[in-house]
PDB file of C-alpha atoms and ligand atoms in Angstrom:
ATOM      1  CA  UNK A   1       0.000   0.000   0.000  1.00 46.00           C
ATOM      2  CA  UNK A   2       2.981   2.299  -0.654  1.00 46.00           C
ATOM      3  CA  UNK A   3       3.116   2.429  -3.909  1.00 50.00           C
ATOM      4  CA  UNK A   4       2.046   6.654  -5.369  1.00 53.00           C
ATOM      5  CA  UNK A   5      -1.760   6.598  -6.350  1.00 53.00           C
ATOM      6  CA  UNK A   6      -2.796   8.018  -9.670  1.00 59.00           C
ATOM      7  CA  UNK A   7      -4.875  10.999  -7.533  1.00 64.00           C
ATOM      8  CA  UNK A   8      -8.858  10.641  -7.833  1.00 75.00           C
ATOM      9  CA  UNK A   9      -9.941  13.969  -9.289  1.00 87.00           C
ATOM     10  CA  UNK A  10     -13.446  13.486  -8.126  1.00 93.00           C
ATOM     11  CA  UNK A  11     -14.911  12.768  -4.908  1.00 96.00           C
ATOM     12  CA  UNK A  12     -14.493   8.818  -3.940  1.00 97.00           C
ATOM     13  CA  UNK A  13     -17.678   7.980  -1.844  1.00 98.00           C
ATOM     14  CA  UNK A  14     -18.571   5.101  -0.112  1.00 98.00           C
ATOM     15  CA  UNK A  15     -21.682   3.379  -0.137  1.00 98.00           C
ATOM     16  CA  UNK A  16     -23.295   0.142   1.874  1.00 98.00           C
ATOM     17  CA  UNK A  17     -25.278  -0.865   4.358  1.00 98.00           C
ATOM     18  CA  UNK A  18     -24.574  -0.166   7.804  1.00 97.00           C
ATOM     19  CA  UNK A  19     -21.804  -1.863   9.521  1.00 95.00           C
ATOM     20  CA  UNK A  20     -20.479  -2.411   6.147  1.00 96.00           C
ATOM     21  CA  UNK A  21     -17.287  -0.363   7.237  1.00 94.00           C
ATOM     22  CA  UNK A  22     -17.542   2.742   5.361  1.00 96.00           C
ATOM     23  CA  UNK A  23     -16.121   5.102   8.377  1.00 95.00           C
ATOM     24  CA  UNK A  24     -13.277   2.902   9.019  1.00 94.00           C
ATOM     25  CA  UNK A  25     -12.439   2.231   5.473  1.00 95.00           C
ATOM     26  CA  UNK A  26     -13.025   5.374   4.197  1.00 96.00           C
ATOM     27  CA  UNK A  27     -11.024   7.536   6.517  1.00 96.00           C
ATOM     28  CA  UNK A  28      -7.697   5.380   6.043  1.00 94.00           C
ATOM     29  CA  UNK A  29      -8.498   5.495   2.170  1.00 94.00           C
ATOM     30  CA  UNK A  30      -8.269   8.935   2.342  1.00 95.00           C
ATOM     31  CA  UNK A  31      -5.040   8.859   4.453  1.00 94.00           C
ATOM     32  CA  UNK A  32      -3.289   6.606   1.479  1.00 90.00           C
ATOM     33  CA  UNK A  33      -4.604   9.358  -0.992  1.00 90.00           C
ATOM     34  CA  UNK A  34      -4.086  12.155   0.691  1.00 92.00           C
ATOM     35  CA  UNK A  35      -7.452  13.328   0.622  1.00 95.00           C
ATOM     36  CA  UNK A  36      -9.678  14.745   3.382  1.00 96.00           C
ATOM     37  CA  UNK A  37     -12.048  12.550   4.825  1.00 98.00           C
ATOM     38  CA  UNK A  38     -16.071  13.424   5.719  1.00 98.00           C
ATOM     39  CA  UNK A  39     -18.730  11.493   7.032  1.00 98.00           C
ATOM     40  CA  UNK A  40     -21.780  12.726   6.053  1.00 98.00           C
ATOM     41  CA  UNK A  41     -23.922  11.720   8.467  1.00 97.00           C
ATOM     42  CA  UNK A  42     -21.110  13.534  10.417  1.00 97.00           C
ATOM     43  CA  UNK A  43     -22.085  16.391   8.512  1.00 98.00           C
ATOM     44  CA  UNK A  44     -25.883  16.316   9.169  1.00 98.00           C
ATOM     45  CA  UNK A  45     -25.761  15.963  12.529  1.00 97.00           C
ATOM     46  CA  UNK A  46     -23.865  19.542  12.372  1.00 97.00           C
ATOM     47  CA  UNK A  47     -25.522  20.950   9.928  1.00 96.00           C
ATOM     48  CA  UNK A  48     -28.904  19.603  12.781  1.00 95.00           C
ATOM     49  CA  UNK A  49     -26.998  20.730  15.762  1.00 96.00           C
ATOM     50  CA  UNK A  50     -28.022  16.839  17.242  1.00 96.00           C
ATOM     51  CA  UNK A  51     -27.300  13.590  16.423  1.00 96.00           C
ATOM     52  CA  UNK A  52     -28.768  11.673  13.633  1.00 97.00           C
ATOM     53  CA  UNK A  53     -30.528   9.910  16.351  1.00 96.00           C
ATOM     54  CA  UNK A  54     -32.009  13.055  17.731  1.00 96.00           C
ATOM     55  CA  UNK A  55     -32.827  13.951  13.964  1.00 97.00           C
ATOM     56  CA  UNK A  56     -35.074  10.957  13.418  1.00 97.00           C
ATOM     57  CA  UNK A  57     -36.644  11.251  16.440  1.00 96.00           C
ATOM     58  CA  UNK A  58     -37.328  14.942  17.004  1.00 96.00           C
ATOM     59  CA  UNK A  59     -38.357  15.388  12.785  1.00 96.00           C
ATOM     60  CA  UNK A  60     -38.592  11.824  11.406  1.00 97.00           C
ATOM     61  CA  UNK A  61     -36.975   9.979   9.165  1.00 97.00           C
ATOM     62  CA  UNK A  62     -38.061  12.245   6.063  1.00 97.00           C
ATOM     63  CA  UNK A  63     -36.271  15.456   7.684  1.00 97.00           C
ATOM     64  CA  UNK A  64     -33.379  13.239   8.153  1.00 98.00           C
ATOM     65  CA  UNK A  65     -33.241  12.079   4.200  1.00 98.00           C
ATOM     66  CA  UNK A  66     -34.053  16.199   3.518  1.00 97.00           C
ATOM     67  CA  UNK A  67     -30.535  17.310   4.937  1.00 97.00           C
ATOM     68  CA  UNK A  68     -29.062  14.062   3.460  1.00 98.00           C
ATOM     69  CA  UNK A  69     -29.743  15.251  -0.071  1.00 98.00           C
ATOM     70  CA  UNK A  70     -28.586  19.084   0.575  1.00 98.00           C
ATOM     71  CA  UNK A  71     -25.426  18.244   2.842  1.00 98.00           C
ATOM     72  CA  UNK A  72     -24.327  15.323  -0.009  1.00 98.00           C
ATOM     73  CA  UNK A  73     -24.985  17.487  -3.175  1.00 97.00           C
ATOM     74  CA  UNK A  74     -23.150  20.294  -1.068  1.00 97.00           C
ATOM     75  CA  UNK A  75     -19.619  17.705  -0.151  1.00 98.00           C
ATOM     76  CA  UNK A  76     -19.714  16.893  -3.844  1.00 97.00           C
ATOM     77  CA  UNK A  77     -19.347  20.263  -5.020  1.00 96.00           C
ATOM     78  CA  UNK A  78     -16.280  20.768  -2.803  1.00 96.00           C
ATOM     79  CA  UNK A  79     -13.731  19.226  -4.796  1.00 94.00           C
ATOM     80  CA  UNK A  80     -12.117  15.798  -4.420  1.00 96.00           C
ATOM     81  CA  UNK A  81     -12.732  13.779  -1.156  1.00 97.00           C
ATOM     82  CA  UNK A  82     -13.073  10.298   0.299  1.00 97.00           C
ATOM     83  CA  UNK A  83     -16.919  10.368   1.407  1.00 98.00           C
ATOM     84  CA  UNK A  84     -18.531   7.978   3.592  1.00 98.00           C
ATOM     85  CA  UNK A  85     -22.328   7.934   3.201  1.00 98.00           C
ATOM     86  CA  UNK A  86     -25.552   6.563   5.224  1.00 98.00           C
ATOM     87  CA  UNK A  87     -26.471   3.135   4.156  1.00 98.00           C
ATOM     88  CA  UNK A  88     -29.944   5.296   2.462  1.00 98.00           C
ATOM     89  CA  UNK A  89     -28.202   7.843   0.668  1.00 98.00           C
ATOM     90  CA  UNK A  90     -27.396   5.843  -2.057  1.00 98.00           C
ATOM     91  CA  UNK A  91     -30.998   4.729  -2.245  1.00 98.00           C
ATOM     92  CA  UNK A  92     -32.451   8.377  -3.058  1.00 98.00           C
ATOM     93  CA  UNK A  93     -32.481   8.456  -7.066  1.00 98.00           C
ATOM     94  CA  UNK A  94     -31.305  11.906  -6.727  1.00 97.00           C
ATOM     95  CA  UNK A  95     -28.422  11.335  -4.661  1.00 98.00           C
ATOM     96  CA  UNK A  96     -27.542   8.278  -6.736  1.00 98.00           C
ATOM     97  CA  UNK A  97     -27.750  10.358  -9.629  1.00 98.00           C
ATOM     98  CA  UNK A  98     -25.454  13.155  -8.378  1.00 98.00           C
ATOM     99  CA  UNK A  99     -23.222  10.474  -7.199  1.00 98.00           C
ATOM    100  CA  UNK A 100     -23.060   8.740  -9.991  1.00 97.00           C
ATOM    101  CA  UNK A 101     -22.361  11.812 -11.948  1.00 96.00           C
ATOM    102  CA  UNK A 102     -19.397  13.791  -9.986  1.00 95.00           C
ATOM    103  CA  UNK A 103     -18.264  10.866  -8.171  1.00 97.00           C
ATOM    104  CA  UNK A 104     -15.970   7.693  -7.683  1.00 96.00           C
ATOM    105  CA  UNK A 105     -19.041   5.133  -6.133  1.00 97.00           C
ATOM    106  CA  UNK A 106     -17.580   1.912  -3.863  1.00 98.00           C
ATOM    107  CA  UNK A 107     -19.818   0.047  -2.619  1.00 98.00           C
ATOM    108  CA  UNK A 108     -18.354  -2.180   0.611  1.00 97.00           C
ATOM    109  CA  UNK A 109     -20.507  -5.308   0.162  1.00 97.00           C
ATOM    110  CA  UNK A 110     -20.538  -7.257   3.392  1.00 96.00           C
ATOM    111  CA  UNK A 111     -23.157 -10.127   3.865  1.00 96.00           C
ATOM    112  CA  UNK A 112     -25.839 -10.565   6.594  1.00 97.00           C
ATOM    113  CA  UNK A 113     -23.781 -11.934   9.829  1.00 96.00           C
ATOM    114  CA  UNK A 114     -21.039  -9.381   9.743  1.00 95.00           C
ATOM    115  CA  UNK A 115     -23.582  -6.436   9.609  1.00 97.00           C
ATOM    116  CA  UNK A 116     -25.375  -8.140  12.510  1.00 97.00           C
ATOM    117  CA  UNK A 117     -22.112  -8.455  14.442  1.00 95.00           C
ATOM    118  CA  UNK A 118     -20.366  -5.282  13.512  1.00 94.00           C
ATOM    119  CA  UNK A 119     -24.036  -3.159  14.003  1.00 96.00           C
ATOM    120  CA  UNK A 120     -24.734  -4.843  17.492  1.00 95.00           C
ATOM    121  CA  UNK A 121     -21.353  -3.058  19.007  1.00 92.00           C
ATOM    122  CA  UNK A 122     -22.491   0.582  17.889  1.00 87.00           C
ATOM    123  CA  UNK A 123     -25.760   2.151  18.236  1.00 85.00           C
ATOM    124  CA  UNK A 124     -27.345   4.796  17.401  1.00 88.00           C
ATOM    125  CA  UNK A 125     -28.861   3.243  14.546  1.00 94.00           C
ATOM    126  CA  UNK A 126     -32.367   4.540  14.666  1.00 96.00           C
ATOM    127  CA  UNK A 127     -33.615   1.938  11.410  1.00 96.00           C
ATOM    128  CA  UNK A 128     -32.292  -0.821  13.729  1.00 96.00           C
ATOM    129  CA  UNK A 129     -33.695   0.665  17.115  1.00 93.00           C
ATOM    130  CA  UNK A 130     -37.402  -0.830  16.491  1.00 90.00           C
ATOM    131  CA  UNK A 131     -37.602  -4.697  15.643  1.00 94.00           C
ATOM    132  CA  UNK A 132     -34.953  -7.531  15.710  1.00 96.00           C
ATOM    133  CA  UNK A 133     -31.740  -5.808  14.238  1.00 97.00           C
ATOM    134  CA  UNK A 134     -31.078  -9.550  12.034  1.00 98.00           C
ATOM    135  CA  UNK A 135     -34.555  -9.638  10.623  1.00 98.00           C
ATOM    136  CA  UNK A 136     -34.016  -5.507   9.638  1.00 98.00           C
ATOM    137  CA  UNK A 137     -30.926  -5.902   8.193  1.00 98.00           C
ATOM    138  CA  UNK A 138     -31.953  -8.963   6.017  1.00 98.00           C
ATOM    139  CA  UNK A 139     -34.644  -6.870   4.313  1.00 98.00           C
ATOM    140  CA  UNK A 140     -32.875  -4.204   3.885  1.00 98.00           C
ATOM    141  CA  UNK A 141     -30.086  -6.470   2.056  1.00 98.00           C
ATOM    142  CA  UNK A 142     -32.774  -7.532  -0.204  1.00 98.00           C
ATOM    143  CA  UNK A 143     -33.835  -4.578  -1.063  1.00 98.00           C
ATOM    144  CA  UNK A 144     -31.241  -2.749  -1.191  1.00 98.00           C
ATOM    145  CA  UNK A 145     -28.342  -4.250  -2.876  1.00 98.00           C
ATOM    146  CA  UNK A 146     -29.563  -4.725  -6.159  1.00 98.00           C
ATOM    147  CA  UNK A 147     -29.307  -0.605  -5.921  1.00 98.00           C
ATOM    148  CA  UNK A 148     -26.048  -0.701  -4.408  1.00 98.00           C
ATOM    149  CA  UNK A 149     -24.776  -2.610  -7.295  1.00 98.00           C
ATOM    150  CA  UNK A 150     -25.280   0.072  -9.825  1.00 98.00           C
ATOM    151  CA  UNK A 151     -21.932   1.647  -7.607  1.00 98.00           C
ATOM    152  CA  UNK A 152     -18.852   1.644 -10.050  1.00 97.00           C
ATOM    153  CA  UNK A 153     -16.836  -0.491  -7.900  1.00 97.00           C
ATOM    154  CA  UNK A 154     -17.706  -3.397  -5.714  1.00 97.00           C
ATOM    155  CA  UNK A 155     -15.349  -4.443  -3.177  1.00 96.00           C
ATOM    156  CA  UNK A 156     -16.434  -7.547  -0.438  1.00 94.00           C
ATOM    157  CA  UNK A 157     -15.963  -5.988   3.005  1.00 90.00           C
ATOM    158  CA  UNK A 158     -15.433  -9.401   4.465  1.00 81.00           C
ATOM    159  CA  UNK A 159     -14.448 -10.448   8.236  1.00 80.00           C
ATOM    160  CA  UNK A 160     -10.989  -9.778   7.803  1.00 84.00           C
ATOM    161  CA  UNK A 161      -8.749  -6.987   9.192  1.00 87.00           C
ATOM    162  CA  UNK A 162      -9.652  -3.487   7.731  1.00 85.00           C
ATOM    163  CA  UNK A 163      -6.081  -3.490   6.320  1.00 89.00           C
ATOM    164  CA  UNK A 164      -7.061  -6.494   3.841  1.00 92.00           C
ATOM    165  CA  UNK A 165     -10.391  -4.744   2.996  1.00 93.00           C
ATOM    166  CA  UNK A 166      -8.573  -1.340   2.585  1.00 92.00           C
ATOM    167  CA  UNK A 167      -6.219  -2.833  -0.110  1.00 93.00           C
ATOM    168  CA  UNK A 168      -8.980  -4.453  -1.652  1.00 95.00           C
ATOM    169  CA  UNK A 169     -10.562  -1.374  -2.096  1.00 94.00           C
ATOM    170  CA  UNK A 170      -7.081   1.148  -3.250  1.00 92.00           C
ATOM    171  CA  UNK A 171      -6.241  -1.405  -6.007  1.00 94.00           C
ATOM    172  CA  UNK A 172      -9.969  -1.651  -6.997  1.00 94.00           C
ATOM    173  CA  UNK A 173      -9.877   2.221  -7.254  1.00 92.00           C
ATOM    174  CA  UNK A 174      -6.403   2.299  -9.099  1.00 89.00           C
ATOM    175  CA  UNK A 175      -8.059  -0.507 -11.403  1.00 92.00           C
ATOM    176  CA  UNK A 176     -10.395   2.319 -12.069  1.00 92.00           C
ATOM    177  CA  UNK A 177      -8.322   5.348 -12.370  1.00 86.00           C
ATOM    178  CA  UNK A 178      -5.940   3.717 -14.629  1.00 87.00           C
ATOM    179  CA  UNK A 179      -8.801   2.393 -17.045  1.00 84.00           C
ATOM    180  CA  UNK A 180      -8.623   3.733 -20.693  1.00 79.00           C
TER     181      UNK A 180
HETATM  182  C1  LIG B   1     -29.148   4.721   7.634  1.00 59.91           C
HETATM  183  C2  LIG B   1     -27.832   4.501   7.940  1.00 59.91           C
HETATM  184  C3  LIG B   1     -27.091   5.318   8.916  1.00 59.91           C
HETATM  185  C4  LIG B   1     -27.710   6.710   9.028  1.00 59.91           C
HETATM  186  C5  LIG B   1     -29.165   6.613   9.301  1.00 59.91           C
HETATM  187  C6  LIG B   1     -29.926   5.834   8.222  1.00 59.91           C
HETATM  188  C7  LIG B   1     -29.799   3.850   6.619  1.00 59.91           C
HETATM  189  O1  LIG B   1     -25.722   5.455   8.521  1.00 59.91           O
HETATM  190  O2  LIG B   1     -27.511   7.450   7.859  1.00 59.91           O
HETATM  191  O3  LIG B   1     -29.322   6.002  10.543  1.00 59.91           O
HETATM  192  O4  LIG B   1     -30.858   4.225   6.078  1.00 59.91           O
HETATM  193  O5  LIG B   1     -29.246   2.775   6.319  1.00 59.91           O
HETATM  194  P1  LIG B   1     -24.642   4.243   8.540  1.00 59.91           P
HETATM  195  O6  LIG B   1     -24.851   3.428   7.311  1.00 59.91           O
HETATM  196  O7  LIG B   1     -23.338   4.976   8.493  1.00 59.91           O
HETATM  197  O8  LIG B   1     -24.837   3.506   9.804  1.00 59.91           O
END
């Protein structure tokens, strides 16, 4: 992972479901390419003044997806970044479309007990807070990732050490860059 990256010109975000890995991943991605790093449910919650948690409760889920769409089309527009995304975002045809069009899409595909595993040791998950967190997750894998795969890259976000998926993930993006 030393070798000099051809540099992304465009924003590289990261899509998947939750517990998929896209904080962890994306902020050392942006380390190897020098790039900042935002979260952009990071970015909601200050653009809120509360947490996301606070956001769906206080104003509901729709609120939440409002300042989704405005603080993502906003972190687009500001030049070339590793972006990690809510496991919705990417679900919104007009965030897709946006990302899709200014953007480097990864999608970290994990598969149903490593979200249940990795989810279970961080909340404040409001989609997960009301039924069984396996039985949520599975439906939202069904529906979902047939969306997700319309990302440009797909990289398995398996249980192995973050270094393994990060790697996976750089030479997946170099794959990319270097393409005719
Ligand atoms: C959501 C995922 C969360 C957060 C919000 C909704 C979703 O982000 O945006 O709770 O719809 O899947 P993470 O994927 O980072 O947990």
């Amino acid at each position: 992972m030393t070798s000099d990256p051809k540099p992304a010109d465009k924003p590289i975000v990261l899509v998947g479901l939750m517990g998929a890995g896209k904080t962890c991943v994306g902020s050392r991605l942006a380390t190897r390419y020098g790039l900042p790093f935002t979260d952009a449910d990071e970015e909601i919650a200050k653009a809120a003044g509360c947490s996301v948690e606070d956001i769906f409760e206080l104003y509901g889920e729709a609120a939440f997806r409002d300042g989704e769409r405005r603080v993502i089309e906003r972190l687009l527009g500001e030049g070339p970044r590793v972006l990690a995304t809510g496991g919705g975002a990417f679900m919104d045809p007009e965030i897709r479309g946006r990302i899709k069009e200014n953007a480097i899409s990864v999608w970290l595909r994990a598969g149903l007990e490593i979200l249940v595993e990795r989810t279970a040791l961080r909340g404040g998950r409001p989609l997960l807070k009301n039924g069984n967190p396996r039985e949520i997750l599975a439906g939202l894998i069904d529906k979902r990732y047939p969306v997700y795969a319309e990302a440009d890259i797909v990289v398995d976000s398996d249980d192995v050490p973050p270094e393994v998926t990060i790697a996976k993930v750089s030479q997946a993006i170099d794959r990319f860059l270097s393409a005719p």
